[in-house]
Tab-separated table of N, CA and C in Angstrom:
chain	number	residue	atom	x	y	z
A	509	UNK	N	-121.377	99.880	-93.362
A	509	UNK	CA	-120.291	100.087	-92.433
A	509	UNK	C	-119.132	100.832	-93.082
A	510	UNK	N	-118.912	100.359	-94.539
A	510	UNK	CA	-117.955	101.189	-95.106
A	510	UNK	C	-118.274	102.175	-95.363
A	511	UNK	N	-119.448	102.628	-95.760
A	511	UNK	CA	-119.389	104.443	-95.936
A	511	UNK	C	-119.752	105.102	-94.676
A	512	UNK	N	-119.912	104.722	-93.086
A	512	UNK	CA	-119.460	105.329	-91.904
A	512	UNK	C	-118.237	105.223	-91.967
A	513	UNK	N	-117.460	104.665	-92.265
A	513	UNK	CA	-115.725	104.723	-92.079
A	513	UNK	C	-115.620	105.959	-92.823
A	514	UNK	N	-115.503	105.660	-93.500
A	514	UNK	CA	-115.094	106.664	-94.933
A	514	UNK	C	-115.602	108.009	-94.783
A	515	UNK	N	-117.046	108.259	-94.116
A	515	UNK	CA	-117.427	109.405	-93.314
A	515	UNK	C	-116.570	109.898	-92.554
A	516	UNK	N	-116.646	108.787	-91.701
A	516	UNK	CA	-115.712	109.771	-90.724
A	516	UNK	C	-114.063	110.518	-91.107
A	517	UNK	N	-113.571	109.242	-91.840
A	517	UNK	CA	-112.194	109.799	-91.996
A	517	UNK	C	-112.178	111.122	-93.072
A	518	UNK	N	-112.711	111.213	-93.834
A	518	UNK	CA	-113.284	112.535	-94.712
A	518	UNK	C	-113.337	113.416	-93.989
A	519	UNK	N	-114.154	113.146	-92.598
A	519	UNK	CA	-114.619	114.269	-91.729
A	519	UNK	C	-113.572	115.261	-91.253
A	520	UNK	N	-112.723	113.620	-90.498
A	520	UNK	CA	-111.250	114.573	-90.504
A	520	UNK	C	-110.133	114.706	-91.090
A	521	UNK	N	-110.127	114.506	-91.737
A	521	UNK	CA	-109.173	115.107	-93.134
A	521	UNK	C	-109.442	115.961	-93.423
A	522	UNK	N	-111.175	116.645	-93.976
A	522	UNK	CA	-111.310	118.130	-93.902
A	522	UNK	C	-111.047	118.983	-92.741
A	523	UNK	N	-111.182	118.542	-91.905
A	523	UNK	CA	-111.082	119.281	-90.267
A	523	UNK	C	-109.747	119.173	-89.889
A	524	UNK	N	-109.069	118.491	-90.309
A	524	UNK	CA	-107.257	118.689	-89.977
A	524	UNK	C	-106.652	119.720	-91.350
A	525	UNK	N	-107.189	119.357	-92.274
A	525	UNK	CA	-106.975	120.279	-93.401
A	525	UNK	C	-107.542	122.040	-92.854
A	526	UNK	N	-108.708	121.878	-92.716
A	526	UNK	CA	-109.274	123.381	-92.028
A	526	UNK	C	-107.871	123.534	-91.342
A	527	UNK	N	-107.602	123.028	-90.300
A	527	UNK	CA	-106.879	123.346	-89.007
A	527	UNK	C	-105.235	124.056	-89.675
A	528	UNK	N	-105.082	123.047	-90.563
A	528	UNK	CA	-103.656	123.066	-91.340
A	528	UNK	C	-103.584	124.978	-91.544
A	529	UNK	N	-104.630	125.293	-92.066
A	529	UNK	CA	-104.711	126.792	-92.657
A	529	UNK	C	-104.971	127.674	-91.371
A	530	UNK	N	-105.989	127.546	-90.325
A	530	UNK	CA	-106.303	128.184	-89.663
A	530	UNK	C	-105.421	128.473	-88.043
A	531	UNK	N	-104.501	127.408	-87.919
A	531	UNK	CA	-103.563	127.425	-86.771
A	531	UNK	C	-103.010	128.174	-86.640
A	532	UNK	N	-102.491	129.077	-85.464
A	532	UNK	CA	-101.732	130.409	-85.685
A	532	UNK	C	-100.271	129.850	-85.346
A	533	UNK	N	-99.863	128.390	-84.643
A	533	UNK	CA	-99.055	128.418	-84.271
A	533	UNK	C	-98.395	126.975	-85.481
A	534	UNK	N	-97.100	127.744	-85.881
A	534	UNK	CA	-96.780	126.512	-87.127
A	534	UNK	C	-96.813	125.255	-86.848
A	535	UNK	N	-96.139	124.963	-85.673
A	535	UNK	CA	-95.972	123.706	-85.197
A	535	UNK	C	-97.368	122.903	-84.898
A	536	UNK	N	-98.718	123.491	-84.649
A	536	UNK	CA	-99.803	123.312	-84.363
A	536	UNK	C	-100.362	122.512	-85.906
A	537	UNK	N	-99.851	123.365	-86.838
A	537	UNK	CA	-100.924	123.676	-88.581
A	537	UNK	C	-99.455	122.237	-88.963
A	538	UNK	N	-98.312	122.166	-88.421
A	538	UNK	CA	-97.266	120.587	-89.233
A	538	UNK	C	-98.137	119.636	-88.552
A	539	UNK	N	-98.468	119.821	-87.182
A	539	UNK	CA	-99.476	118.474	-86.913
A	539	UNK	C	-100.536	118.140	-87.628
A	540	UNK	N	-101.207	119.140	-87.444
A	540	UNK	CA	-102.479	118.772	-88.482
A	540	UNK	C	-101.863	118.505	-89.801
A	541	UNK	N	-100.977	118.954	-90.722
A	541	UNK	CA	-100.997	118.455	-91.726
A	541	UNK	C	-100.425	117.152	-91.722
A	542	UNK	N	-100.208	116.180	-90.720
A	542	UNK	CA	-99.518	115.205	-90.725
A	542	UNK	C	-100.955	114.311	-90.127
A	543	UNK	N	-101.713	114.781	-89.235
A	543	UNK	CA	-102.953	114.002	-89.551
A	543	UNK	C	-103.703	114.011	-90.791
A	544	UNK	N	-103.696	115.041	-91.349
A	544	UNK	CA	-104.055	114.771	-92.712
A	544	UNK	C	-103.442	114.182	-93.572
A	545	UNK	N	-101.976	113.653	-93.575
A	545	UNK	CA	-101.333	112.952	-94.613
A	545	UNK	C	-101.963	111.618	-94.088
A	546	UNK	N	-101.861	111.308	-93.049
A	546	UNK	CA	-102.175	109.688	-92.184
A	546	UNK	C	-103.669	109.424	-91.984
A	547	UNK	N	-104.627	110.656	-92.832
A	547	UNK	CA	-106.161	110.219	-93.218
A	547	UNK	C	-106.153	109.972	-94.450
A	548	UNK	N	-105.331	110.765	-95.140
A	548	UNK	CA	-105.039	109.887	-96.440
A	548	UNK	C	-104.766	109.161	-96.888
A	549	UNK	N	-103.638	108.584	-96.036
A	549	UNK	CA	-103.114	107.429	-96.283
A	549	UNK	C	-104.406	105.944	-95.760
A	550	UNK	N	-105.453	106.223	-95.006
A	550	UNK	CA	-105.917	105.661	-94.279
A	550	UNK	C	-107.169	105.089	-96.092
A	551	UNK	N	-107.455	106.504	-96.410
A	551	UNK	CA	-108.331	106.219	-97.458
A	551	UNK	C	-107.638	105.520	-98.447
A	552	UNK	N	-106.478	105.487	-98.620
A	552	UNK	CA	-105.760	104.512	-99.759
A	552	UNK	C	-106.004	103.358	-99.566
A	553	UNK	N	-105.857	102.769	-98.474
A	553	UNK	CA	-105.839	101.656	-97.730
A	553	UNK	C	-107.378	101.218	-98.119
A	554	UNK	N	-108.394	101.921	-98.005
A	554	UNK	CA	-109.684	101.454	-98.073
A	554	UNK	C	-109.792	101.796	-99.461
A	555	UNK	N	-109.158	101.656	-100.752
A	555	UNK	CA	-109.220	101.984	-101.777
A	555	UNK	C	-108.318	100.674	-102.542
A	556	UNK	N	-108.102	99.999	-101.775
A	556	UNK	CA	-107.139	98.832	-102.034
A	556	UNK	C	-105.847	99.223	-102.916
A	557	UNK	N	-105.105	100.207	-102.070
A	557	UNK	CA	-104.089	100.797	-102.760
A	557	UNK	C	-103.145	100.936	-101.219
A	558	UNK	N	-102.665	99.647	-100.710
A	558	UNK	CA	-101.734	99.506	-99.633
A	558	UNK	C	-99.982	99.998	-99.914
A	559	UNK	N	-99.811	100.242	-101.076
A	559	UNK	CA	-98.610	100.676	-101.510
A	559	UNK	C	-98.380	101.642	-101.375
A	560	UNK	N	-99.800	102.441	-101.932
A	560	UNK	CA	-99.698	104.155	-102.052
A	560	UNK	C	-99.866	104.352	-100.641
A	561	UNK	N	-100.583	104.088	-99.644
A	561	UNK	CA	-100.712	104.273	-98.399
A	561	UNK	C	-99.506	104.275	-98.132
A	562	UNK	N	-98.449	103.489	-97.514
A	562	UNK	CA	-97.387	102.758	-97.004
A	562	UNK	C	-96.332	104.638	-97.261
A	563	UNK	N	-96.335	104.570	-99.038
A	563	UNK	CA	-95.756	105.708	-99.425
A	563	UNK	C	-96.321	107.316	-98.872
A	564	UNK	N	-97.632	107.299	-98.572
A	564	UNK	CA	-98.104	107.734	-97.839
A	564	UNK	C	-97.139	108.567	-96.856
A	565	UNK	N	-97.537	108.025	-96.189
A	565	UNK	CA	-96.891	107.816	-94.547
A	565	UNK	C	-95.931	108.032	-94.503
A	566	UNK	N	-94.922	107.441	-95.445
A	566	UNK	CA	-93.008	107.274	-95.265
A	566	UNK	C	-92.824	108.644	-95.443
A	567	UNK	N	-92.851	109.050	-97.189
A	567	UNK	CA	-92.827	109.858	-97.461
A	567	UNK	C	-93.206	111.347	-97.057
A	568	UNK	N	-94.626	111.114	-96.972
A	568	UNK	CA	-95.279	112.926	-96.810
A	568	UNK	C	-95.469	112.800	-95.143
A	569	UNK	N	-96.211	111.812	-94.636
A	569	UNK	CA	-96.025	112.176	-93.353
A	569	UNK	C	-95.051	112.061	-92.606
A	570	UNK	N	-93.927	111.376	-92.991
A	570	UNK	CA	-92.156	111.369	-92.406
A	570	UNK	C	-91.573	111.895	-92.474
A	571	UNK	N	-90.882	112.015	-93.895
A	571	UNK	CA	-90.043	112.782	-94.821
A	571	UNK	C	-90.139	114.092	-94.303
A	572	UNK	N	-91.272	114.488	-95.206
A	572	UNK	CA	-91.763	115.460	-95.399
A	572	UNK	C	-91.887	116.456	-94.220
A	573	UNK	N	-92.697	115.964	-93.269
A	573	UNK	CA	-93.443	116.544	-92.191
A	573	UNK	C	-92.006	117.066	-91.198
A	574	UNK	N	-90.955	116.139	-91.152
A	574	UNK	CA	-89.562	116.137	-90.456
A	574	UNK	C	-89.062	117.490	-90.771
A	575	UNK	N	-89.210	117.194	-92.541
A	575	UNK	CA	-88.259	118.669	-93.066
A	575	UNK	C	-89.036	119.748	-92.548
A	576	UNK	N	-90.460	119.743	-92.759
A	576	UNK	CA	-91.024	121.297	-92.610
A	576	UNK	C	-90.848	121.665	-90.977
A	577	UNK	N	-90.884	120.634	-90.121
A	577	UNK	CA	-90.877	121.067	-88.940
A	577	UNK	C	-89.204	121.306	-88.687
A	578	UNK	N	-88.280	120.960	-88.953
A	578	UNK	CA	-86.800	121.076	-89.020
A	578	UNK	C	-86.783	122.691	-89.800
A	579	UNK	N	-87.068	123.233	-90.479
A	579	UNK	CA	-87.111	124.166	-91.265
A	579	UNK	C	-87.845	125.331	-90.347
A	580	UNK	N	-89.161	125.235	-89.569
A	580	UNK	CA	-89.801	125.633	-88.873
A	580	UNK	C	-89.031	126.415	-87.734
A	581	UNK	N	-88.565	125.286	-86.917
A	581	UNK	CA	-87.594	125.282	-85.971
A	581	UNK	C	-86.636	125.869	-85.988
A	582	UNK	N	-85.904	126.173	-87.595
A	582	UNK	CA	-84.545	126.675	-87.625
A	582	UNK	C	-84.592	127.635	-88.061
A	583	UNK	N	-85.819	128.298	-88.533
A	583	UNK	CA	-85.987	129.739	-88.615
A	583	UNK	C	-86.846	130.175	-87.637
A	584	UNK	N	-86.812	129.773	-86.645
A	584	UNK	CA	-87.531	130.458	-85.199
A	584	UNK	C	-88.574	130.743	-85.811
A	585	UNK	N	-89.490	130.621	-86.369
A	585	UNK	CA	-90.842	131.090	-86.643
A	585	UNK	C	-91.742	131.203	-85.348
A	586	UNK	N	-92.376	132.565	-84.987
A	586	UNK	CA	-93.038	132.338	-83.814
A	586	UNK	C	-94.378	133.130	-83.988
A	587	UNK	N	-95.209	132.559	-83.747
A	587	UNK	CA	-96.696	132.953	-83.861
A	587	UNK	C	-97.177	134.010	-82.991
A	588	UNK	N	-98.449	134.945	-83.910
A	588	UNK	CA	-98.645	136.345	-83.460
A	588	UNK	C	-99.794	136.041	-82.872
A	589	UNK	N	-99.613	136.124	-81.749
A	589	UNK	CA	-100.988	136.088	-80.774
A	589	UNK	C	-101.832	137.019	-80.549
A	590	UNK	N	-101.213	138.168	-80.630
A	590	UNK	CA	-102.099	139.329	-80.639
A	590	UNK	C	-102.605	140.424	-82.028
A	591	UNK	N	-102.240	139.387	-82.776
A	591	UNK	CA	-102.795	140.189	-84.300
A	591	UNK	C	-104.117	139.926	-84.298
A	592	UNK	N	-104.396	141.415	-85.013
A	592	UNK	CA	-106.032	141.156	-85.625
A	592	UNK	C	-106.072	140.906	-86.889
A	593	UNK	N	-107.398	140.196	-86.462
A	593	UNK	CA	-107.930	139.454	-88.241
A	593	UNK	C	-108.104	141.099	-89.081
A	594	UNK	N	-107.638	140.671	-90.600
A	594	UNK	CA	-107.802	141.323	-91.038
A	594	UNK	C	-108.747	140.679	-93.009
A	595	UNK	N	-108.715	141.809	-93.786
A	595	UNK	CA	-109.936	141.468	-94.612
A	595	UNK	C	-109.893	140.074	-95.245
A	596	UNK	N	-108.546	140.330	-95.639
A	596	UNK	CA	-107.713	138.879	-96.191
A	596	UNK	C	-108.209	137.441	-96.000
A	597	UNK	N	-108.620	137.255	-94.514
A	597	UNK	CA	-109.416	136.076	-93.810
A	597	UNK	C	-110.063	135.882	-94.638
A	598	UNK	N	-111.334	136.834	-94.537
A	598	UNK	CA	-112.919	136.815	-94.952
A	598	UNK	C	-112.912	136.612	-96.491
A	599	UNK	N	-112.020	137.347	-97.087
A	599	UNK	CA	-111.867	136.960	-98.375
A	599	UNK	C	-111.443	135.876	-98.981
A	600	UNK	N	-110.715	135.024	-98.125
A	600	UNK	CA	-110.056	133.922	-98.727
A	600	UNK	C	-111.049	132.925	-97.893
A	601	UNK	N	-112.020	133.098	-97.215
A	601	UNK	CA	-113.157	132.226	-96.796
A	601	UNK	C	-113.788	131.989	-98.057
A	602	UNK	N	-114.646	133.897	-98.616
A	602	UNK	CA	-115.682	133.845	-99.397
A	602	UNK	C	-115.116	132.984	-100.368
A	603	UNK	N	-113.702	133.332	-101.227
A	603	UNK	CA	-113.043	132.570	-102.501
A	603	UNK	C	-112.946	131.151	-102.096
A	604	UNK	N	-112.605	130.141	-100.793
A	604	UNK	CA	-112.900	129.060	-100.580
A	604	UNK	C	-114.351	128.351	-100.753
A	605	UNK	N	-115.015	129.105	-100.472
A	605	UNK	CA	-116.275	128.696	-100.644
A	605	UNK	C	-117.131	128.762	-101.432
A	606	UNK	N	-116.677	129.693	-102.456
A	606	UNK	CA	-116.905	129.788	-103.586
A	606	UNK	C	-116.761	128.431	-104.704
A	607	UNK	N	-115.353	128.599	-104.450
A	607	UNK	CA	-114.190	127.249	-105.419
A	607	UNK	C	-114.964	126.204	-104.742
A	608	UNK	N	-115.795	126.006	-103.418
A	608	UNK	CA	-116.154	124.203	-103.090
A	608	UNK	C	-117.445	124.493	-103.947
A	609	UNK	N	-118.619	125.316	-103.845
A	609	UNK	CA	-119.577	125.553	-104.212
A	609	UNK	C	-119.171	125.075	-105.741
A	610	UNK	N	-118.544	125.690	-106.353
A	610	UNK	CA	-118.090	125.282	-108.133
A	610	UNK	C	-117.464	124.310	-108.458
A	611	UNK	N	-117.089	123.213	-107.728
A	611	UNK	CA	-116.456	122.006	-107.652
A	611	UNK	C	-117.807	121.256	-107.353
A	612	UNK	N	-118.686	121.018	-106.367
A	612	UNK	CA	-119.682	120.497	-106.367
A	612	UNK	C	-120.554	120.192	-107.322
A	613	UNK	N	-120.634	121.791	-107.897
A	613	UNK	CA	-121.936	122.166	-109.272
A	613	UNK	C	-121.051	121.030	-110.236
A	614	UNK	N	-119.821	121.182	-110.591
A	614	UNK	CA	-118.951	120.521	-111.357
A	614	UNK	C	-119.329	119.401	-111.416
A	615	UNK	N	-118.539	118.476	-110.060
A	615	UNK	CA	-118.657	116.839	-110.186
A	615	UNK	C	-120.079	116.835	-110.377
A	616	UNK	N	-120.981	117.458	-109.878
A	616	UNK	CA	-122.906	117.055	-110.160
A	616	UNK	C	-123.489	117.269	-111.569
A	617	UNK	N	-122.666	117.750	-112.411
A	617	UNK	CA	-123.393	118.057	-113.418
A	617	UNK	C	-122.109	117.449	-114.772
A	618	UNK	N	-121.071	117.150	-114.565
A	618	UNK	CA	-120.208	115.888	-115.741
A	618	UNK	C	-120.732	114.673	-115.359
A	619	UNK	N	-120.633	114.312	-116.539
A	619	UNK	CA	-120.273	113.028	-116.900
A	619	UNK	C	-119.117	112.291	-116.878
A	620	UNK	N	-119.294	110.933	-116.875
A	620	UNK	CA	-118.255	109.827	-116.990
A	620	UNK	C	-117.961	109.689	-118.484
A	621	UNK	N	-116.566	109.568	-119.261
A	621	UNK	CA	-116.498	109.748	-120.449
A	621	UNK	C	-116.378	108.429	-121.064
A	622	UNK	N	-116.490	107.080	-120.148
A	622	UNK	CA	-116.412	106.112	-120.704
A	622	UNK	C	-114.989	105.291	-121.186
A	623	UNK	N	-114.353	106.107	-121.265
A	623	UNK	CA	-112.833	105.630	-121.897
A	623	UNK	C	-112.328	104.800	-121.170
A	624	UNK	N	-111.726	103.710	-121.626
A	624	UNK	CA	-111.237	102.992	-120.645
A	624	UNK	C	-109.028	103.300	-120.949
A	625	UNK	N	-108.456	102.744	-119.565
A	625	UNK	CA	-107.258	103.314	-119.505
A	625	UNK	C	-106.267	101.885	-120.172
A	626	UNK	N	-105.110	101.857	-119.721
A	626	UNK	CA	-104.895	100.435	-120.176
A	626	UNK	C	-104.467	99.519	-119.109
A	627	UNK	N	-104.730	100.486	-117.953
A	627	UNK	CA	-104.373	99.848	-116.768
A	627	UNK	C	-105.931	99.004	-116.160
A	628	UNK	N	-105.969	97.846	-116.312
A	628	UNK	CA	-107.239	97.397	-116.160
A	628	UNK	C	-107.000	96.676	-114.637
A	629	UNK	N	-108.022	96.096	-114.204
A	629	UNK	CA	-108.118	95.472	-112.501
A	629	UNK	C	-107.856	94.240	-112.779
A	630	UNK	N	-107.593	93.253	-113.624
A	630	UNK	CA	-106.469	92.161	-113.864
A	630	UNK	C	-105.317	92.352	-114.270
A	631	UNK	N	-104.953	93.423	-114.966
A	631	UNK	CA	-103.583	94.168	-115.127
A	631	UNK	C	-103.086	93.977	-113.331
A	632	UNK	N	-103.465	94.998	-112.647
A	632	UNK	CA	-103.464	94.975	-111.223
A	632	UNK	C	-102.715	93.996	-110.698
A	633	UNK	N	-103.678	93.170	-110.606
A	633	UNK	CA	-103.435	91.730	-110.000
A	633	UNK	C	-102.718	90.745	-110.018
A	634	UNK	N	-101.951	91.011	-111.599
A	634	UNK	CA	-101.667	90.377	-112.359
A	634	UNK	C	-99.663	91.012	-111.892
A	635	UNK	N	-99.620	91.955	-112.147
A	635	UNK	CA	-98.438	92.468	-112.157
A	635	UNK	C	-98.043	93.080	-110.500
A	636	UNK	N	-99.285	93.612	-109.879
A	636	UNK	CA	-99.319	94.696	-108.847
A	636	UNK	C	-98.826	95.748	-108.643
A	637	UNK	N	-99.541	96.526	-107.647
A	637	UNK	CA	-99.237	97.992	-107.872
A	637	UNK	C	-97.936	98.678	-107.817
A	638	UNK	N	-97.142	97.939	-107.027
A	638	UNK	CA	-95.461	98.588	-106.697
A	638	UNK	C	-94.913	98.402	-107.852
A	639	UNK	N	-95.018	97.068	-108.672
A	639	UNK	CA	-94.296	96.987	-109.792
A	639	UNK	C	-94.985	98.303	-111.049
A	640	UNK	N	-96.107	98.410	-110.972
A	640	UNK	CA	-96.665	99.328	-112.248
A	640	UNK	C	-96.413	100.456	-111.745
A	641	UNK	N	-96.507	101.260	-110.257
A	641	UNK	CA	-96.211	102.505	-109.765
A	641	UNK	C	-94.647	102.942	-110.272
A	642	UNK	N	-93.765	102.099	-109.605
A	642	UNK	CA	-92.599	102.075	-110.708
A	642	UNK	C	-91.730	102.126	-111.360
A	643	UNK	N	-92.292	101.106	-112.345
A	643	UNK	CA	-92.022	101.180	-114.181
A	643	UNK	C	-92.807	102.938	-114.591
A	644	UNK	N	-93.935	103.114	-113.858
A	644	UNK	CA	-94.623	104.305	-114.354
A	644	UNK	C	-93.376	105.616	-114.132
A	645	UNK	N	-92.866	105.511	-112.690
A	645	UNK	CA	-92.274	106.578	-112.198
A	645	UNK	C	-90.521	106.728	-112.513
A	646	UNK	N	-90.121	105.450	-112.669
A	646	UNK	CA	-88.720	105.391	-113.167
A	646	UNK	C	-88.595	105.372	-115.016
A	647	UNK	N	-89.602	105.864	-115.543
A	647	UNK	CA	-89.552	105.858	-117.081
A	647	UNK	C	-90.372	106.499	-117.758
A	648	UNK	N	-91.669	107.188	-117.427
A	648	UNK	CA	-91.879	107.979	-117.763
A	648	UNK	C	-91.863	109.181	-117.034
A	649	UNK	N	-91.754	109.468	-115.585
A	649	UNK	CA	-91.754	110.433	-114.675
A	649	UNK	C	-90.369	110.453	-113.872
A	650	UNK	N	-89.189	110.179	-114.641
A	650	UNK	CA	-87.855	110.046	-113.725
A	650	UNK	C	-87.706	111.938	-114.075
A	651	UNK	N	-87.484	112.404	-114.949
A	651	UNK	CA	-87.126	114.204	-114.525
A	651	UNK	C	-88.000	114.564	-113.705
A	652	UNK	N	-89.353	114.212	-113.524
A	652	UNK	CA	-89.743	114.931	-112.655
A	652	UNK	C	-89.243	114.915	-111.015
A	653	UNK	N	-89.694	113.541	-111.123
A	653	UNK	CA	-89.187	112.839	-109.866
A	653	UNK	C	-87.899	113.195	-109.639
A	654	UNK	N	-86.524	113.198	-109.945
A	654	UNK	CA	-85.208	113.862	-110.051
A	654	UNK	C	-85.282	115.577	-109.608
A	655	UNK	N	-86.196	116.334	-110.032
A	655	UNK	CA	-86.047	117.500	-110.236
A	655	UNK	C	-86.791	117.805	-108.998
A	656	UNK	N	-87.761	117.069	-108.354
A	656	UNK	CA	-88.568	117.472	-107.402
A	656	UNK	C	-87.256	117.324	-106.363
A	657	UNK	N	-86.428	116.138	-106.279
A	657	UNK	CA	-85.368	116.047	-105.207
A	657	UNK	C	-84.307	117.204	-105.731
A	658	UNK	N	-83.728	117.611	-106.343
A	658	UNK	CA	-83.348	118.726	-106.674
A	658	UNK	C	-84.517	120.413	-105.605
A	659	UNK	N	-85.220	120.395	-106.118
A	659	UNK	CA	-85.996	121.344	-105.421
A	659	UNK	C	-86.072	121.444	-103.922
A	660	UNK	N	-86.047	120.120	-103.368
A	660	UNK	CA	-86.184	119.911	-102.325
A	660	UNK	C	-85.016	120.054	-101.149
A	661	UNK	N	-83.938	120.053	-102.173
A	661	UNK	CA	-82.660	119.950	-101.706
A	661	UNK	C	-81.979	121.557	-102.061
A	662	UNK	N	-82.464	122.096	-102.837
A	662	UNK	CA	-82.167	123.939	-102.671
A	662	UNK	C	-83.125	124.414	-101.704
A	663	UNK	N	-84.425	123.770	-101.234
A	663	UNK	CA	-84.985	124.683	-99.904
A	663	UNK	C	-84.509	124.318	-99.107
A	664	UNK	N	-83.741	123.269	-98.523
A	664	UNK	CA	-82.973	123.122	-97.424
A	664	UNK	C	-81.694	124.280	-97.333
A	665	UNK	N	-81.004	123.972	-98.548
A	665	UNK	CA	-80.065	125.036	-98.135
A	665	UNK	C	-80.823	126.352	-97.861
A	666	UNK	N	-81.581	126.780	-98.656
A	666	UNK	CA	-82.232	128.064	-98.569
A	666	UNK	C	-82.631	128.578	-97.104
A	667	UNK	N	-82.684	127.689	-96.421
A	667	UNK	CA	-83.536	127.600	-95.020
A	667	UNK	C	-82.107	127.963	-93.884
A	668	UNK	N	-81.027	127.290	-93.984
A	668	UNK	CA	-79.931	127.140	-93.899
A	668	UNK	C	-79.455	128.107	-93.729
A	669	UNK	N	-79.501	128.975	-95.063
A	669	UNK	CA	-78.881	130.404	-95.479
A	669	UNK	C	-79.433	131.444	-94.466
A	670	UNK	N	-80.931	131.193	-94.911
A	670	UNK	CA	-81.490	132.572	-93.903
A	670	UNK	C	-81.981	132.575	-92.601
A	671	UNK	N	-81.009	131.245	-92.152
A	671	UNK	CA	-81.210	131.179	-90.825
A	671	UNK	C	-79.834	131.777	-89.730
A	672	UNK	N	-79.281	132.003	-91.000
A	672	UNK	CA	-77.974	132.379	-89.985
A	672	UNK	C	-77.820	134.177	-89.819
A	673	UNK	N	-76.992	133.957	-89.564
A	673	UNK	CA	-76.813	136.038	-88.893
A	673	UNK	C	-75.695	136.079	-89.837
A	674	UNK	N	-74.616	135.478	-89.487
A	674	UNK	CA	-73.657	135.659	-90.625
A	674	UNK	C	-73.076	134.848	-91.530
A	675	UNK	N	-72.891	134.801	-93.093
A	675	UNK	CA	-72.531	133.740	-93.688
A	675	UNK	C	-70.898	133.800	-93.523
């Protein structure tokens, strides 16, 4: 029963992901990518990782999904209905399909290296995941984490800027 679940939600996660790239209309390709954040989040959940899910959701499909469509919106972006496909498509098909084809050969032909981490599944249990997520993220990953909100906070203005006619 669990690997029909897990089928399916794979199924669409690739198929909202497809969609994400292939939508002509932006607002169409923020939905799909927001079903795809909330199939992800779905597989966390069946991965016994209810935290990362939760963050999931708040974050990339909230946060996130708010700004790009706020950003969307405020630069009038409007989709070309009458353009033709051009080579670019076909090429970035063949190179997609290429890169899954060599990812496949990949995972089918490594190995498991055996190493173990120090985060063990009584570690887990023991402490749980919000507390180890973190200690992980407030001490060894605070510049990043800092700098990503920094980044995030110059594309807003940026969006801002070149949305207006006159500064």
């Amino acid at each position: 029963m669990e690997t029909i679940f897990f089928t399916i939600v794979a199924a669409v996660t690739v198929l909202s992901g497809i969609m994400v790239v292939t939508c002509r209309n932006p607002i169409n390709s923020a939905l799909s990518l927001i079903l795809t954040f909330f199939c992800i989040a779905t597989l966390y959940v069946t991965l016994d990782a209810p935290f990362m899910a939760a963050v999931q959701v708040l974050v990339y499909a909230g946060a996130i999904m708010v700004l790009i469509v706020f950003v969307i919106m405020l630069l009038n972006i409007r989709s070309e209905v009458g353009r033709r496909y051009t080579h670019a498509g076909i090429i970035g098909t063949v190179v997609g399909f290429l890169m899954l084809v060599l990812t496949f050969n990949f995972l089918n032909n490594s190995s498991l290296t055996g190493a173990k981490g120090l985060i063990t599944t009584d570690v887990i249990n023991k402490i749980g995941h919000t507390e180890l997520i973190a200690r992980s993220m407030f001490t060894d990953f605070l510049l990043p984490f800092e700098i990503t909100s920094i980044l995030l906070l110059v594309a807003i203005i940026g969006a801002v800027i070149l949305s207006k006619k006159k500064i």
